[in-house]
Amino acid sequence: MTPYISIVIPVYNEEPNIQRLFTRLYPVMQEIGKPFEIIFTDDGSHDRSLEMLKKLAADHSEVRVVEFNGNFGQHMAIMAAFEISRGEIIITLDADLQNPPEEIPKLVAAVERGHDVVGTIRQQRQDSFFRKTASRLVNITTRKITGIKMSDYGCMLRAYHRNVVENINRCGESSTFIPALAQTFASNPGEIAVAHAERSEGESKYSFYKLIRLNFDLMTGFSVVPLQLFALMGIMTSIFAITFALFLLVRRFIVGAEVEGVFTLFAIMFFFLGITIFGIGIVGEYVGRIYQEVRRRPRYVVRKVHGAVNE
Ligand code: UDP
Ligand code: MG
């Protein structure tokens, strides 16, 4: 029987959470009373996660496991699961129980009401102050820059209609941000409020560096505004610099050459230098992306798919 709902869960070193998640998720899915499948992607875990997932797949015909060859990141893990998903409604979920599985029926209902992408807004978000502030900043700038309207980009508890997922599957992008990508294909996006819990066990799999990478992906992957903004800034600073030079020239004729101003000049020079380096960085970001795409390397490598359909 083809499943009606596909649950997609990326897993990276989540050994203590897998069983707990499954014992909460499985009854919720049975309760809905429609055929479903649960697809886990093991994103190259170093602990016993894969073993546990394989066991779940062996014990339950609804469970399938995509085994990655290494760590390709949360969004690639979701992509790989999307490719083999068959449900009419596809729901993504984190493995660390921060997204309560009990909220799934609400998402299903929202898709059935006609929304093709359903986002969630985390009520009383249970994360550190630093994470929340960073997240708020990212939400605001991303909304301004990409023009994609979403209240909460970070929450991965989301539902998609089959059509949207098919479109996502057609994109061969290798560094992407799925909620934003989905939003560009959505014709009737909706949002609902859901509960949010603290990470149940283990540590966040996002280091500071990974978080910055993700935000860069979001920003540069969905708009060229940073590039345009930078060009504009460059022109403006040049005009400013020319005016300043003229002023110094006139000043030289009236009061004579300045000596004390040397350090001011240094300051100004460093200011421009900073902008230049920043600009090179942004250009590099886009060039790097083009390089990645033209190489046409596989985005991820699946070693094996465990579970009913392929075995
Ligand atoms: N994850 C993954 N690959 C990675 C990093 C994370 O598959 O390289 C998974 C992780 O197992 C979890 C989800 O993505 O199911 C979200 O990760 P995490 O909870 O660490 O992120 P946070 O909640 O801190 O944003
Ligand atoms: Mg988490």
Short mmCIF file of C-alpha atoms and ligand atoms in Angstrom, two decimals:
data_model
loop_
_atom_site.label_atom_id
_atom_site.label_comp_id
_atom_site.label_asym_id
_atom_site.label_seq_id
_atom_site.Cartn_x
_atom_site.Cartn_y
_atom_site.Cartn_z
CA MET A 1 0.00 0.00 0.00
CA THR A 2 1.42 3.40 -0.88
CA PRO A 3 1.77 5.52 2.23
CA TYR A 4 -0.31 8.63 2.65
CA ILE A 5 2.12 10.29 5.06
CA SER A 6 5.92 10.17 4.93
CA ILE A 7 7.89 11.18 8.02
CA VAL A 8 11.45 12.27 7.27
CA ILE A 9 14.03 12.36 10.07
CA PRO A 10 17.75 13.23 9.71
CA VAL A 11 19.92 11.51 12.29
CA TYR A 12 23.46 12.38 13.27
CA ASN A 13 24.78 10.77 16.46
CA GLU A 14 21.40 10.63 18.15
CA GLU A 15 21.83 7.27 19.88
CA PRO A 16 20.11 8.25 23.17
CA ASN A 17 17.13 9.81 21.41
CA ILE A 18 16.18 7.33 18.70
CA GLN A 19 14.24 4.83 20.78
CA ARG A 20 12.52 7.53 22.79
CA LEU A 21 11.51 9.37 19.64
CA PHE A 22 10.20 6.23 18.02
CA THR A 23 8.08 5.14 20.97
CA ARG A 24 6.37 8.52 20.91
CA LEU A 25 6.14 8.87 17.15
CA TYR A 26 4.83 5.43 16.24
CA PRO A 27 1.56 5.54 18.27
CA VAL A 28 0.84 9.05 16.97
CA MET A 29 1.11 7.77 13.40
CA GLN A 30 -1.05 4.72 14.12
CA GLU A 31 -3.63 6.97 15.73
CA ILE A 32 -4.04 8.95 12.50
CA GLY A 33 -5.17 5.72 10.89
CA LYS A 34 -3.74 6.28 7.40
CA PRO A 35 -0.91 4.29 5.81
CA PHE A 36 2.43 5.93 6.62
CA GLU A 37 6.18 5.46 6.30
CA ILE A 38 9.04 6.71 8.44
CA ILE A 39 12.30 7.42 6.65
CA PHE A 40 15.42 7.97 8.72
CA THR A 41 18.64 9.16 7.12
CA ASP A 42 21.75 8.21 9.01
CA ASP A 43 24.05 11.13 8.24
CA GLY A 44 27.29 9.25 8.89
CA SER A 45 26.84 8.82 12.65
CA HIS A 46 29.81 7.58 14.67
CA ASP A 47 27.77 6.08 17.47
CA ARG A 48 25.28 3.20 17.42
CA SER A 49 22.55 5.25 15.71
CA LEU A 50 22.70 3.30 12.45
CA GLU A 51 22.52 -0.04 14.20
CA MET A 52 19.46 1.08 16.14
CA LEU A 53 17.80 2.44 13.02
CA LYS A 54 18.44 -0.79 11.13
CA LYS A 55 16.81 -2.68 13.97
CA LEU A 56 13.75 -0.43 13.77
CA ALA A 57 13.57 -1.05 10.02
CA ALA A 58 13.80 -4.79 10.56
CA ASP A 59 11.04 -4.77 13.18
CA HIS A 60 8.62 -2.38 11.48
CA SER A 61 7.61 -2.57 7.84
CA GLU A 62 6.85 1.18 7.82
CA VAL A 63 10.45 2.14 8.59
CA ARG A 64 13.18 2.68 6.03
CA VAL A 65 16.72 3.87 6.61
CA VAL A 66 18.97 5.69 4.16
CA GLU A 67 22.56 5.00 5.08
CA PHE A 68 24.93 7.80 4.08
CA ASN A 69 28.55 7.23 3.31
CA GLY A 70 29.58 10.14 5.52
CA ASN A 71 28.34 13.35 7.07
CA PHE A 72 26.66 15.46 4.39
CA GLY A 73 24.59 17.66 6.67
CA GLN A 74 21.01 17.87 7.84
CA HIS A 75 19.61 19.31 4.64
CA MET A 76 21.22 16.70 2.39
CA ALA A 77 19.92 14.01 4.74
CA ILE A 78 16.41 15.36 4.28
CA MET A 79 16.91 15.61 0.51
CA ALA A 80 17.90 11.96 0.27
CA ALA A 81 14.82 10.90 2.22
CA PHE A 82 12.64 13.13 0.03
CA GLU A 83 13.91 11.30 -3.05
CA ILE A 84 12.62 7.95 -1.85
CA SER A 85 9.51 9.23 -0.07
CA ARG A 86 6.15 8.20 -1.51
CA GLY A 87 3.58 9.92 0.70
CA GLU A 88 1.04 12.50 -0.36
CA ILE A 89 2.05 14.53 2.68
CA ILE A 90 5.70 14.70 3.73
CA ILE A 91 6.67 15.84 7.21
CA THR A 92 10.19 16.67 8.41
CA LEU A 93 11.16 16.30 12.05
CA ASP A 94 14.30 16.54 14.17
CA ALA A 95 15.53 13.43 15.93
CA ASP A 96 16.30 15.12 19.24
CA LEU A 97 12.66 15.42 20.36
CA GLN A 98 12.74 19.21 20.19
CA ASN A 99 9.76 18.93 17.87
CA PRO A 100 7.06 16.96 19.69
CA PRO A 101 5.71 14.21 17.40
CA GLU A 102 2.30 14.79 19.01
CA GLU A 103 2.00 17.93 16.83
CA ILE A 104 2.00 15.91 13.60
CA PRO A 105 -1.81 15.55 13.31
CA LYS A 106 -2.07 19.37 13.35
CA LEU A 107 0.32 19.59 10.41
CA VAL A 108 -1.54 16.90 8.50
CA ALA A 109 -4.81 18.76 9.09
CA ALA A 110 -3.26 21.99 7.80
CA VAL A 111 -2.13 20.30 4.56
CA GLU A 112 -5.56 18.77 4.17
CA ARG A 113 -7.05 22.26 4.50
CA GLY A 114 -5.18 23.12 1.31
CA HIS A 115 -1.81 24.49 2.39
CA ASP A 116 1.00 22.99 0.29
CA VAL A 117 3.73 24.06 2.72
CA VAL A 118 3.08 24.27 6.42
CA GLY A 119 5.66 25.99 8.60
CA THR A 120 5.67 26.08 12.35
CA ILE A 121 6.32 28.77 14.88
CA ARG A 122 7.96 27.60 18.05
CA GLN A 123 6.03 28.54 21.16
CA GLN A 124 8.27 29.23 24.15
CA ARG A 125 11.36 28.21 22.32
CA GLN A 126 13.65 26.16 24.55
CA ASP A 127 17.10 27.19 23.41
CA SER A 128 19.90 29.22 24.88
CA PHE A 129 19.62 33.01 24.88
CA PHE A 130 22.51 33.23 22.42
CA ARG A 131 20.83 30.83 19.98
CA LYS A 132 17.52 32.67 20.21
CA THR A 133 19.04 36.10 19.60
CA ALA A 134 21.14 34.83 16.71
CA SER A 135 18.08 33.18 15.29
CA ARG A 136 15.98 36.33 15.58
CA LEU A 137 18.63 38.36 13.74
CA VAL A 138 18.82 35.73 11.02
CA ASN A 139 15.05 35.65 10.65
CA ILE A 140 14.84 39.41 10.19
CA THR A 141 17.73 39.81 7.74
CA THR A 142 16.73 36.78 5.74
CA ARG A 143 13.19 38.01 5.39
CA LYS A 144 14.48 41.40 4.19
CA ILE A 145 17.09 40.01 1.82
CA THR A 146 15.38 37.01 0.28
CA GLY A 147 11.85 38.37 0.44
CA ILE A 148 10.70 34.94 1.55
CA LYS A 149 8.04 35.39 4.17
CA MET A 150 8.46 32.97 7.03
CA SER A 151 8.27 33.71 10.73
CA ASP A 152 10.60 31.01 11.92
CA TYR A 153 13.22 29.62 9.56
CA GLY A 154 14.92 27.41 12.05
CA CYS A 155 12.10 25.11 13.04
CA MET A 156 12.34 21.92 11.02
CA LEU A 157 8.96 20.51 12.00
CA ARG A 158 7.29 21.19 8.66
CA ALA A 159 4.84 19.60 6.28
CA TYR A 160 4.96 19.61 2.51
CA HIS A 161 2.57 18.47 -0.15
CA ARG A 162 3.89 15.91 -2.64
CA ASN A 163 3.99 18.54 -5.46
CA VAL A 164 6.37 20.75 -3.53
CA VAL A 165 8.66 17.85 -2.67
CA GLU A 166 8.74 16.75 -6.32
CA ASN A 167 9.91 20.24 -7.23
CA ILE A 168 12.54 20.20 -4.50
CA ASN A 169 13.74 16.85 -5.84
CA ARG A 170 14.26 18.41 -9.24
CA CYS A 171 16.70 20.95 -7.81
CA GLY A 172 20.24 19.66 -7.82
CA GLU A 173 21.51 22.28 -5.38
CA SER A 174 24.20 21.04 -3.08
CA SER A 175 24.16 23.65 -0.35
CA THR A 176 20.66 24.66 0.36
CA PHE A 177 18.13 25.39 3.02
CA ILE A 178 15.03 23.30 2.56
CA PRO A 179 12.36 25.50 4.22
CA ALA A 180 13.39 28.47 2.06
CA LEU A 181 13.58 26.33 -1.08
CA ALA A 182 10.13 24.93 -0.40
CA GLN A 183 8.73 28.39 0.13
CA THR A 184 9.72 29.36 -3.42
CA PHE A 185 7.59 26.49 -4.77
CA ALA A 186 4.65 27.00 -2.46
CA SER A 187 1.41 28.38 -3.82
CA ASN A 188 -0.48 28.45 -0.56
CA PRO A 189 1.91 28.38 2.40
CA GLY A 190 0.54 28.33 5.92
CA GLU A 191 1.93 28.49 9.41
CA ILE A 192 0.82 27.00 12.69
CA ALA A 193 2.09 27.31 16.25
CA VAL A 194 3.66 24.23 17.82
CA ALA A 195 5.26 23.39 21.12
CA HIS A 196 9.02 23.26 21.39
CA ALA A 197 11.04 21.26 23.89
CA GLU A 198 14.59 21.27 25.05
CA ARG A 199 16.96 18.90 23.30
CA SER A 200 16.35 15.60 25.04
CA GLU A 201 19.83 14.06 25.08
CA GLY A 202 23.24 14.87 23.67
CA GLU A 203 24.48 18.17 22.33
CA SER A 204 23.43 20.30 19.42
CA LYS A 205 25.04 19.02 16.25
CA TYR A 206 25.54 22.58 15.09
CA SER A 207 28.81 24.16 16.03
CA PHE A 208 29.19 27.92 15.74
CA TYR A 209 30.92 27.44 12.40
CA LYS A 210 28.23 25.16 11.01
CA LEU A 211 25.59 27.68 12.06
CA ILE A 212 27.38 30.47 10.20
CA ARG A 213 27.71 28.24 7.13
CA LEU A 214 24.01 27.50 7.22
CA ASN A 215 23.11 31.18 7.40
CA PHE A 216 25.41 31.97 4.51
CA ASP A 217 23.71 29.22 2.54
CA LEU A 218 20.37 30.75 3.29
CA MET A 219 21.47 34.27 2.38
CA THR A 220 23.53 33.64 -0.74
CA GLY A 221 21.55 30.64 -1.88
CA PHE A 222 18.36 32.56 -2.29
CA SER A 223 19.33 36.05 -3.37
CA VAL A 224 22.04 38.13 -4.98
CA VAL A 225 21.15 41.15 -2.86
CA PRO A 226 24.36 40.95 -0.79
CA LEU A 227 26.32 41.28 -4.01
CA GLN A 228 24.25 44.21 -5.27
CA LEU A 229 24.27 45.89 -1.89
CA PHE A 230 28.00 45.60 -1.81
CA ALA A 231 28.45 47.13 -5.26
CA LEU A 232 26.26 50.03 -4.18
CA MET A 233 28.29 50.49 -1.02
CA GLY A 234 31.48 50.46 -3.10
CA ILE A 235 30.21 53.25 -5.37
CA MET A 236 29.10 55.32 -2.41
CA THR A 237 32.39 55.00 -0.55
CA SER A 238 34.27 55.95 -3.71
CA ILE A 239 32.21 59.12 -4.10
CA PHE A 240 32.82 59.88 -0.45
CA ALA A 241 36.56 59.32 -0.88
CA ILE A 242 36.76 61.66 -3.90
CA THR A 243 34.91 64.39 -2.02
CA PHE A 244 37.24 63.94 0.90
CA ALA A 245 40.31 64.18 -1.33
CA LEU A 246 39.02 67.40 -2.87
CA PHE A 247 38.42 68.81 0.60
CA LEU A 248 42.01 67.99 1.60
CA LEU A 249 43.31 69.65 -1.57
CA VAL A 250 41.40 72.86 -0.91
CA ARG A 251 42.48 72.76 2.73
CA ARG A 252 46.11 72.47 1.65
CA PHE A 253 45.84 75.74 -0.29
CA ILE A 254 44.14 77.61 2.53
CA VAL A 255 45.77 76.35 5.78
CA GLY A 256 48.65 74.34 4.39
CA ALA A 257 49.48 70.68 4.57
CA GLU A 258 48.30 68.73 7.56
CA VAL A 259 50.54 66.53 9.64
CA GLU A 260 48.45 65.68 12.65
CA GLY A 261 45.82 64.20 10.38
CA VAL A 262 48.03 61.29 9.38
CA PHE A 263 46.42 58.91 11.79
CA THR A 264 42.94 59.93 10.77
CA LEU A 265 43.96 58.95 7.29
CA PHE A 266 45.14 55.63 8.59
CA ALA A 267 41.77 55.09 10.18
CA ILE A 268 39.99 55.95 7.00
CA MET A 269 42.26 53.69 5.01
CA PHE A 270 41.56 50.77 7.28
CA PHE A 271 37.86 51.46 6.95
CA PHE A 272 38.07 51.09 3.20
CA LEU A 273 40.36 48.13 3.52
CA GLY A 274 37.77 46.45 5.72
CA ILE A 275 35.04 47.01 3.20
CA THR A 276 37.24 45.69 0.41
CA ILE A 277 38.06 42.50 2.26
CA PHE A 278 34.43 42.04 3.14
CA GLY A 279 33.52 42.46 -0.51
CA ILE A 280 36.07 39.95 -1.65
CA GLY A 281 34.60 37.58 0.88
CA ILE A 282 31.10 37.94 -0.52
CA VAL A 283 32.27 37.56 -4.09
CA GLY A 284 34.27 34.53 -3.01
CA GLU A 285 31.14 33.06 -1.49
CA TYR A 286 29.33 33.20 -4.80
CA VAL A 287 32.33 32.04 -6.80
CA GLY A 288 32.75 29.13 -4.42
CA ARG A 289 29.14 28.20 -4.93
CA ILE A 290 29.46 28.32 -8.73
CA TYR A 291 32.56 26.16 -8.45
CA GLN A 292 30.70 23.64 -6.36
CA GLU A 293 27.83 23.47 -8.81
CA VAL A 294 29.95 23.19 -11.96
CA ARG A 295 31.96 20.32 -10.56
CA ARG A 296 28.73 18.36 -10.55
CA ARG A 297 29.86 16.13 -7.76
CA PRO A 298 27.20 13.99 -6.18
CA ARG A 299 25.56 15.94 -3.38
CA TYR A 300 25.58 12.95 -1.12
CA VAL A 301 26.48 9.30 -1.32
CA VAL A 302 23.99 6.68 -0.22
CA ARG A 303 25.64 3.45 0.81
CA LYS A 304 22.45 1.46 1.22
CA VAL A 305 18.73 1.79 1.84
CA HIS A 306 17.43 -0.51 4.56
CA GLY A 307 13.79 -1.44 4.85
CA ALA A 308 10.83 -3.16 3.31
CA VAL A 309 10.66 -1.72 -0.21
CA ASN A 310 14.24 -2.26 -1.30
CA GLU A 311 15.13 -5.46 0.44
N1 UDP B 1 21.69 16.56 11.84
C1 UDP B 1 22.14 15.80 10.75
N2 UDP B 1 23.39 16.09 10.24
C2 UDP B 1 24.19 17.08 10.74
C3 UDP B 1 23.69 17.84 11.84
C4 UDP B 1 22.45 17.56 12.37
O1 UDP B 1 21.46 14.92 10.25
O2 UDP B 1 25.28 17.28 10.23
C5 UDP B 1 20.35 16.25 12.40
C6 UDP B 1 20.33 15.96 13.90
O3 UDP B 1 20.56 14.61 14.18
C7 UDP B 1 18.94 16.41 14.30
C8 UDP B 1 18.66 17.55 13.35
O4 UDP B 1 19.55 17.39 12.24
O5 UDP B 1 17.99 15.39 14.06
C9 UDP B 1 18.83 18.91 14.00
O6 UDP B 1 20.10 18.99 14.59
P1 UDP B 1 20.33 19.67 16.01
O7 UDP B 1 19.24 19.27 16.95
O8 UDP B 1 21.71 19.38 16.43
O9 UDP B 1 20.18 21.19 15.63
P2 UDP B 1 19.60 22.36 16.56
O10 UDP B 1 18.33 21.85 17.18
O11 UDP B 1 20.66 22.62 17.56
O12 UDP B 1 19.37 23.47 15.60
MG MG B 2 17.88 20.25 18.05
#
